[in-house]
Coordinates of C-alpha atoms and ligand atoms in Angstrom, one line a residue:
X643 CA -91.9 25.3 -234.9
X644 CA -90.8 21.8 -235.8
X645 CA -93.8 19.0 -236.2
X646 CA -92.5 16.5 -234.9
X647 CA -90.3 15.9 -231.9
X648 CA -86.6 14.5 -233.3
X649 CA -85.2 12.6 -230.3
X650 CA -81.5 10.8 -229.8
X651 CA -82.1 7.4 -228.6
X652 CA -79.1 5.3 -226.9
X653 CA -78.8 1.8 -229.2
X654 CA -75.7 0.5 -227.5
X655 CA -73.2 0.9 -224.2
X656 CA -70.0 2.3 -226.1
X657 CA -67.3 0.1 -226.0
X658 CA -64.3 2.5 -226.3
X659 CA -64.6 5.8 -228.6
X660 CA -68.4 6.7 -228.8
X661 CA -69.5 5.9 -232.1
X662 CA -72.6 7.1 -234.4
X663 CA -74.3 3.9 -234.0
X664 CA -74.5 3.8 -230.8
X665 CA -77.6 6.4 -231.3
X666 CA -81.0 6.2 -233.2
X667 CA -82.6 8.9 -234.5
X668 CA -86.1 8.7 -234.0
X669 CA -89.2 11.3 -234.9
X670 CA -92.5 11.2 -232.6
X671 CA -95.3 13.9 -232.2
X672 CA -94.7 16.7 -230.1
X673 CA -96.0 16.0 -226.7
X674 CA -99.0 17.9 -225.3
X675 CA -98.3 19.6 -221.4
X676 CA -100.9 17.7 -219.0
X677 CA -102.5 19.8 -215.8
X678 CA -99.4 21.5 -213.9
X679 CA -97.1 20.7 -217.1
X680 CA -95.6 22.5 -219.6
X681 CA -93.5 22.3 -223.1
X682 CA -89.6 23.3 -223.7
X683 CA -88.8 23.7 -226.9
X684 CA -85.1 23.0 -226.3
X685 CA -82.5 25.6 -228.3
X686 CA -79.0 24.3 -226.7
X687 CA -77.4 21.4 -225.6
X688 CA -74.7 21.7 -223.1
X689 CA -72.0 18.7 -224.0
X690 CA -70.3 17.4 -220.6
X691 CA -67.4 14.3 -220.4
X692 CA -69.2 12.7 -217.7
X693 CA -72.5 12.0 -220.5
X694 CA -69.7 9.0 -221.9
X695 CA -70.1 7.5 -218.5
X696 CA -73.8 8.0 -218.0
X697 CA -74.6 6.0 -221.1
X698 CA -72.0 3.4 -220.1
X699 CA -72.5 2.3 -216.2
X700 CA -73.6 3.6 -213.3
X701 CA -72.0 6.2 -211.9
X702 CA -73.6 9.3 -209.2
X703 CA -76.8 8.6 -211.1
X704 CA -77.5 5.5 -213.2
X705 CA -76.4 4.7 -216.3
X706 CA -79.0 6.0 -219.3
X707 CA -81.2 2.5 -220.4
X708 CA -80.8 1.6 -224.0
X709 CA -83.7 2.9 -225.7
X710 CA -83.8 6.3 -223.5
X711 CA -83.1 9.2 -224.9
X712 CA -79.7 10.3 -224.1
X713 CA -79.4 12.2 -221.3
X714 CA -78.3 16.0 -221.4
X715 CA -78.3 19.4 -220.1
X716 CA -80.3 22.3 -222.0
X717 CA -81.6 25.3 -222.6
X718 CA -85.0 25.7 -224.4
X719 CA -88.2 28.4 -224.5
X720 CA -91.6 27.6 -222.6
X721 CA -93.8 27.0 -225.5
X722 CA -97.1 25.9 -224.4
X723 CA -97.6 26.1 -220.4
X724 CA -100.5 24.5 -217.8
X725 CA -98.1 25.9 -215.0
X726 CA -98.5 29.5 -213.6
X727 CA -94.8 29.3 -212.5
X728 CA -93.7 28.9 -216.4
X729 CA -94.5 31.2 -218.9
X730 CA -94.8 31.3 -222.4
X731 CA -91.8 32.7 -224.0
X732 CA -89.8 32.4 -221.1
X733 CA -86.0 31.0 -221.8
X734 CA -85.3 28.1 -218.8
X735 CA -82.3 25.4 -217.9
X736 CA -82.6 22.1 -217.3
X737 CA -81.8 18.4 -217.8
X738 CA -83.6 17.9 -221.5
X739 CA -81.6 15.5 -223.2
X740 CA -81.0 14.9 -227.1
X741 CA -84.5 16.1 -228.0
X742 CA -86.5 19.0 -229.6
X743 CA -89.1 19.1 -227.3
X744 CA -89.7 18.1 -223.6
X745 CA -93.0 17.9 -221.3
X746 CA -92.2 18.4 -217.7
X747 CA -94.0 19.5 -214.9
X748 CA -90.7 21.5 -213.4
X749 CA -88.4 19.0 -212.0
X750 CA -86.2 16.9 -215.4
X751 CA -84.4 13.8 -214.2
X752 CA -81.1 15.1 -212.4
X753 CA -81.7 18.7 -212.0
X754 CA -84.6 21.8 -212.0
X755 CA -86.2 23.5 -214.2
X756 CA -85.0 27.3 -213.8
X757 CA -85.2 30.1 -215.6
X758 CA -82.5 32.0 -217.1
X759 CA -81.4 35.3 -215.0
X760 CA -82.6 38.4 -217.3
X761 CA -79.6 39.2 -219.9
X762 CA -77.9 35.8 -219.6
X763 CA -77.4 34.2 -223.1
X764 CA -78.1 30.1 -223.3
X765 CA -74.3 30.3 -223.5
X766 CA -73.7 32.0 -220.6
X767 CA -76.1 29.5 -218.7
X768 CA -74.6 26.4 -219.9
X769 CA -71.1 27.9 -219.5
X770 CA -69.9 30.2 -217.0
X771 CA -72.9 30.2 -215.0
X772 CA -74.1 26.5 -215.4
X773 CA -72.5 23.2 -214.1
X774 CA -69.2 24.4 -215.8
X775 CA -68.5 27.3 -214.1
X776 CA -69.6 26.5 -210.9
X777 CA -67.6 22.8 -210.9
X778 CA -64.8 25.3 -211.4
X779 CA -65.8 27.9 -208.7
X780 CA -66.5 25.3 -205.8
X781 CA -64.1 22.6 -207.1
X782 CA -61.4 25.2 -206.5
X783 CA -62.7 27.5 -203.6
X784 CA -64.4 24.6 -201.4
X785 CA -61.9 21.7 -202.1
X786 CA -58.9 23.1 -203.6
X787 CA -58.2 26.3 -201.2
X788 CA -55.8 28.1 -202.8
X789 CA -54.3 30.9 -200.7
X790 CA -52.4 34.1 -202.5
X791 CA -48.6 33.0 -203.3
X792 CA -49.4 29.1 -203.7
X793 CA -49.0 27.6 -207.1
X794 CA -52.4 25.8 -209.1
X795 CA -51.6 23.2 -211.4
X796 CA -54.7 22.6 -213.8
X797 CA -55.0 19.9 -216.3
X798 CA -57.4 20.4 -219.0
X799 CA -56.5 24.0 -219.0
X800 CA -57.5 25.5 -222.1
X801 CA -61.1 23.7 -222.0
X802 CA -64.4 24.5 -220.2
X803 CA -63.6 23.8 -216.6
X804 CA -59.9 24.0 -216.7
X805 CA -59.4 27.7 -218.3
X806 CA -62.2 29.0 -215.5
X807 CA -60.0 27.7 -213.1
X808 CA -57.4 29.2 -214.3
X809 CA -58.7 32.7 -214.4
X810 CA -60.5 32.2 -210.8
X811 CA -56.9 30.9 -209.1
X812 CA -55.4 33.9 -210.6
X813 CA -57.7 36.4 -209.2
X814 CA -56.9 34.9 -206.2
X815 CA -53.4 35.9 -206.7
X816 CA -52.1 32.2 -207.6
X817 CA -49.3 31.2 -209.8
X818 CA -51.0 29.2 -212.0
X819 CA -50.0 26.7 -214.6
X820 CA -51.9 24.8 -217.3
X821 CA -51.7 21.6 -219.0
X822 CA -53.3 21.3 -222.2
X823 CA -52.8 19.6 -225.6
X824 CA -51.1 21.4 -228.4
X825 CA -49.8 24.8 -229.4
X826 CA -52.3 26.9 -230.5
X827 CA -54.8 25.9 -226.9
X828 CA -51.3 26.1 -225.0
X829 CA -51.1 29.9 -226.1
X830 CA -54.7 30.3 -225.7
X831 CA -54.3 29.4 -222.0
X832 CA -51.4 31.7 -221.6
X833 CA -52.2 34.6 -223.6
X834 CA -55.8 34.8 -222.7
X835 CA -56.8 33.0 -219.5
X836 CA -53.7 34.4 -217.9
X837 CA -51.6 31.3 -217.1
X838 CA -48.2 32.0 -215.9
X839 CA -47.5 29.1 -218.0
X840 CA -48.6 26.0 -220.0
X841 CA -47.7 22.8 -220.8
X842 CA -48.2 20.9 -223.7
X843 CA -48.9 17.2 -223.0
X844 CA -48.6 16.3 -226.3
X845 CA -44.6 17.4 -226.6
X846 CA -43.2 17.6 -223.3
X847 CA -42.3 15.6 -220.3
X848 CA -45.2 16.8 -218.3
X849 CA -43.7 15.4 -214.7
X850 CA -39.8 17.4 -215.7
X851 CA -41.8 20.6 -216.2
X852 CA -43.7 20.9 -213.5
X853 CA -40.4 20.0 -211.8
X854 CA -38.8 22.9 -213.8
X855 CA -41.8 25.8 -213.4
X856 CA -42.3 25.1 -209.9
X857 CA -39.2 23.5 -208.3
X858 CA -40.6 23.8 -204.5
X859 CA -44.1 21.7 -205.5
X860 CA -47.4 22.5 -206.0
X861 CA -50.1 23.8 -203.1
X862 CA -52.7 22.8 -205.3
X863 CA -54.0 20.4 -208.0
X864 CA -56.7 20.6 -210.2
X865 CA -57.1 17.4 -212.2
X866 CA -59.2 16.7 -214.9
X867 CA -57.7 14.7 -217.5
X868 CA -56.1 11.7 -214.7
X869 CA -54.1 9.1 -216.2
X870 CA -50.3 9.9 -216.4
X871 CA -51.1 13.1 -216.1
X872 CA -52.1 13.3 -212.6
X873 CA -49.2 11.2 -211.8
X874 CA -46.9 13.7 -213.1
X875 CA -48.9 16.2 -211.1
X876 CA -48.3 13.6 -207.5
X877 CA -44.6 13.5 -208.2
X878 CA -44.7 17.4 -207.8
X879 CA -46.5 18.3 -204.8
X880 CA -45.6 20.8 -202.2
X881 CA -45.9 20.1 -198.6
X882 CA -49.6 19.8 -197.5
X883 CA -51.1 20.1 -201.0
X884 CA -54.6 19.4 -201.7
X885 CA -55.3 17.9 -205.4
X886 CA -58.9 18.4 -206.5
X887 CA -60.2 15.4 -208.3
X888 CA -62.6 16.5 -210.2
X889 CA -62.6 14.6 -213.8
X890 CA -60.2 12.1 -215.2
X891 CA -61.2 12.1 -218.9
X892 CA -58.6 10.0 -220.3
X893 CA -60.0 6.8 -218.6
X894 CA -63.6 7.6 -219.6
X895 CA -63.5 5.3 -223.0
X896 CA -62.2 2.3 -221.2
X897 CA -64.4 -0.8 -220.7
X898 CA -64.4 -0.6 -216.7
X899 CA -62.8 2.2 -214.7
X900 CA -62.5 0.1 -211.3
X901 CA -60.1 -1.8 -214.1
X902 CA -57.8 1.3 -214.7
X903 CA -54.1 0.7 -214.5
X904 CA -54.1 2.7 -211.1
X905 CA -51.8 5.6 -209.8
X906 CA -48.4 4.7 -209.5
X907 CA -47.1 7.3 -207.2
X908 CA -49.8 7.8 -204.7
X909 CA -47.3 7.2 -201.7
X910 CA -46.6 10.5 -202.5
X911 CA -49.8 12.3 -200.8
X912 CA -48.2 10.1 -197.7
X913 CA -44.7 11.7 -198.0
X914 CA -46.1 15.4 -198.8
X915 CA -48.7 14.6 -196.3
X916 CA -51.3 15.8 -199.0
X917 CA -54.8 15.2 -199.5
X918 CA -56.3 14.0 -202.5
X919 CA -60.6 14.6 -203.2
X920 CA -62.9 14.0 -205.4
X921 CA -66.7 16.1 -205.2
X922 CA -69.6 16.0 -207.9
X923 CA -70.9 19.5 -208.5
X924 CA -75.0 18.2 -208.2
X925 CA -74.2 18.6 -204.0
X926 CA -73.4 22.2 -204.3
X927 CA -77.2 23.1 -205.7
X928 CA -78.2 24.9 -202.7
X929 CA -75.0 27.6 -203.0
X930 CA -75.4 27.8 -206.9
X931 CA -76.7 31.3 -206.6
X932 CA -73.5 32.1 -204.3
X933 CA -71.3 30.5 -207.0
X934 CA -72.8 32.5 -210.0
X935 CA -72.6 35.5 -208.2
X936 CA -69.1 35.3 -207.9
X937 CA -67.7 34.5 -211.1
X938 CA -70.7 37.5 -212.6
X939 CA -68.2 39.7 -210.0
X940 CA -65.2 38.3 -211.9
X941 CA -66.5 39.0 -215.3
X942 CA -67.5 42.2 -214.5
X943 CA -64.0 43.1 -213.0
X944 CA -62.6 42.3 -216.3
X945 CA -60.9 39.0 -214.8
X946 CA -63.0 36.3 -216.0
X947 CA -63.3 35.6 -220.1
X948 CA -65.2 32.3 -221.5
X949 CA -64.6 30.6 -224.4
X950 CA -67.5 28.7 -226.1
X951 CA -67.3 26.7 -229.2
X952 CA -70.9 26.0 -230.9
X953 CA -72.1 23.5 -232.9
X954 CA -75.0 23.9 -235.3
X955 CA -77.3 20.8 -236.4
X956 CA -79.4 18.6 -234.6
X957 CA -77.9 15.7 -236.4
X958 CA -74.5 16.8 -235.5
X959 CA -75.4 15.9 -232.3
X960 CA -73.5 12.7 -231.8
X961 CA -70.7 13.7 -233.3
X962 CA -70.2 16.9 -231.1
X963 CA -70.0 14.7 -227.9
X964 CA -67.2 13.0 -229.5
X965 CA -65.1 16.2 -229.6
X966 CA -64.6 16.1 -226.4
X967 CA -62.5 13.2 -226.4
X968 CA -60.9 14.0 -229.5
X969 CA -59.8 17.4 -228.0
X970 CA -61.9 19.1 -231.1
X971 CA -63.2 22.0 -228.7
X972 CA -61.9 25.0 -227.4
X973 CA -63.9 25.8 -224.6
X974 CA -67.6 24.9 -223.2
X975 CA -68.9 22.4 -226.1
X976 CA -72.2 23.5 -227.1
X977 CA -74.3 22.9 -230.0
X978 CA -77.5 25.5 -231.3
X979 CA -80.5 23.2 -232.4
X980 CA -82.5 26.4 -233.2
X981 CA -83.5 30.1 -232.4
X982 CA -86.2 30.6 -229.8
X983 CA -89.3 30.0 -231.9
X984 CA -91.6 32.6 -230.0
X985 CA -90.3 36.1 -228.7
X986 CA -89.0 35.8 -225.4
X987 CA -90.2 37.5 -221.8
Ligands
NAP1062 N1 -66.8 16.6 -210.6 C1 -67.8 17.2 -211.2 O1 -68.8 17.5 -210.7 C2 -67.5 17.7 -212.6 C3 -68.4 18.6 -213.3 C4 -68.1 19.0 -214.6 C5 -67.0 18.5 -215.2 N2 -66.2 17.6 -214.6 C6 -65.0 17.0 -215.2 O2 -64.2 18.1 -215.6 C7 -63.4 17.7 -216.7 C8 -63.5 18.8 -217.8 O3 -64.8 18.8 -218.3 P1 -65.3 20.0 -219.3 O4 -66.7 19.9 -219.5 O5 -64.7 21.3 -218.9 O6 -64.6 19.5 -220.7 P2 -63.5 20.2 -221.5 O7 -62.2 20.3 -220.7 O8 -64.0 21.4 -222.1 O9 -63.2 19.2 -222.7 C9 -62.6 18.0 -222.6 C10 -61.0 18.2 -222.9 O10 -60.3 17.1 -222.3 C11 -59.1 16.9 -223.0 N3 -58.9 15.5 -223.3 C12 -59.8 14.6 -223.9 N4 -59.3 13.4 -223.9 C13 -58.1 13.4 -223.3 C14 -57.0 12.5 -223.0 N5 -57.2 11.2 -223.4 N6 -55.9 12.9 -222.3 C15 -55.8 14.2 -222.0 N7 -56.7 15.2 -222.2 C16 -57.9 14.8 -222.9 C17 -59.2 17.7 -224.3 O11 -58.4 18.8 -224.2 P3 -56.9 18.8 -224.9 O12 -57.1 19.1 -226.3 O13 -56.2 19.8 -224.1 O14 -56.4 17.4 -224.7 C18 -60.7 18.1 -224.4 O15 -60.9 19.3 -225.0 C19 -63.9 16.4 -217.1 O16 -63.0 15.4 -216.6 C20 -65.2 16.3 -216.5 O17 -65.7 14.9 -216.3 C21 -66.5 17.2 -213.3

């Protein structure tokens, strides 16, 4: 087991593109677990778009102080415990940030401590089963609605959220298309999640083919990239179509979002009479279990495959967050810090 506890610390609000010196590096002693606490020794890091906002502004929980370590999802083992509900060698989830090792008493700063189902993998958890796959499950089911015959337009197609949506509208017996940037993720989203077909953003007129592969509008949008993008998707919709708002990653590196250049054709909900909604994952914690049962059903049933692209090195850290923003990953973003140091129960 590491010595000392290496720990990510925020040094600066970004001002556009995250940067390496916007993080220290710092090393501290390993904590000791007080009465009712234990120690995580963390072993993945779950990389998520909306971690550029939380160490900007204030957002659905406030923005990370400089100083603070960063603020993060996880998976880690139970190391040392003072708590009869955590054992020692058990694998749990949780909100750990950029650090080795965390003392917590059960509850981290935005979400539970829980422990992983038998047989899931940290990948799994912070994937298909974690906030990714379940912002895709109840951002489509619950907001979205797709019935069988409507068409799903999904931006950010061949990454973590986008290409479970994907795969979930299909099974539900959608037409689906994807928007995603470049060739090689474009035939990734048709020839493995199962698009019907893709766009790339990068070479085509993204508003004249939607026009072209769905020339009566589509029921349903699933946005996650916002921008242009989503305005192509508004100058397509079908009568009484419902666009999901659940990301809008191309504005996340500018300096003030309520300063964004705005959406240019939102008359268009009015003339489609559509609806247009936004939802943050965090209030659907209660139906998680409903969520993960669902897309297990999926995998099982052969409908559902993940894609996860991991990074190695805890001083790669910084740099992994930026692939998200540079387009680097295919898939959930994830990076392995280590092995579980004990054997696990
Ligand atoms: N509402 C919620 O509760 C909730 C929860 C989780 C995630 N989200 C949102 O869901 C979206 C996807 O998150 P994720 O974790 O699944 O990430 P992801 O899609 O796996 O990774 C981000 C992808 O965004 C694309 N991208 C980056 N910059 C872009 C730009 N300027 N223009 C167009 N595309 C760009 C890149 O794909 P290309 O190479 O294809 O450009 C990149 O691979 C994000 O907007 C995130 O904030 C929301």
């Amino acid at each position: 087991m590491a010595e000392t506890n290496r720990r990510w610390l925020l040094a600066a609000r970004p001002q556009g593109m995250i940067k390496d010196s916007d993080f220290r590096l710092v090393e501290e002693p390993v904590p000791e677990p007080g009465p009712g606490e234990f120690l995580v020794r963390q072993t993945h890091l779950s990389f998520d778009p909306t971690q550029r906002g939380w160490i900007a502004y204030d957002t659905y929980l406030p923005a990370v102080k400089i100083g603070d370590v960063v603020r993060a999802g996880g998976v880690g083992q139970v190391v040392k415990s003072n708590n009869p509900a955590f054992k020692v060698g058990q694998m749990v989830q949780g909100g750990f940030g950029w650090q080795d090792y965390m003392v917590t008493a059960g509850q981290t700063e935005f979400m539970p401590v829980t422990p992983l189902f038998p047989g899931m993998s940290p990948e799994q958890a912070l994937g298909v089963f974690g906030i990714t796959g379940l912002t895709a499950w109840f951002g489509l089911t619950d907001v979205g609605k797709p019935v069988a015959g409507e068409t799903v337009l999904v931006s950010g197609a061949a990454g973590a959220t986008g290409s479970v949506v994907i795969q979930i509208a299909k099974a539900l017996g959608c037409k689906t298309i994807g928007i995603a940037g470049g060739p090689e993720k474009c035939k990734w989203v048709t020839g493995v999640a199962g698009a019907d077909a893709c766009i790339d953003y990068k070479s085509e007129n993204v508003a004249a083919r939607i026009k072209e592969l769905a020339p009566k509008g589509v029921n349903v949008v699933f946005e996650n990239v916002g921008g242009e993008i989503l305005e192509a998707a508004l100058m397509n919709l079908a009568l009484r179509a419902r666009v999901v708002l659940c990301g809008g990653i191309s504005g996340y590196n500018e300096a003030n979002p309520a300063e964004s250049a705005g959406i240019r054709p939102y008359m268009n909900l009015t003339v489609t009479r559509s609806r247009m909604e936004g939802f943050i994952i965090l209030d659907y914690a209660t139906r998680y279990g409903e969520g993960v049962q669902a897309l297990a059903k999926l995998i099982s049933e052969g409908k559902l495959k993940t894609a996860e692209d991991v990074q190695h090195g805890f001083e790669n850290i910084p740099t992994t967050l930026r692939r998200l923003f540079e387009g680097k990953n295919f898939g959930k973003q994830l990076l392995k810090i280590c092995d579980p140091p004990l054997p696990v129960v």
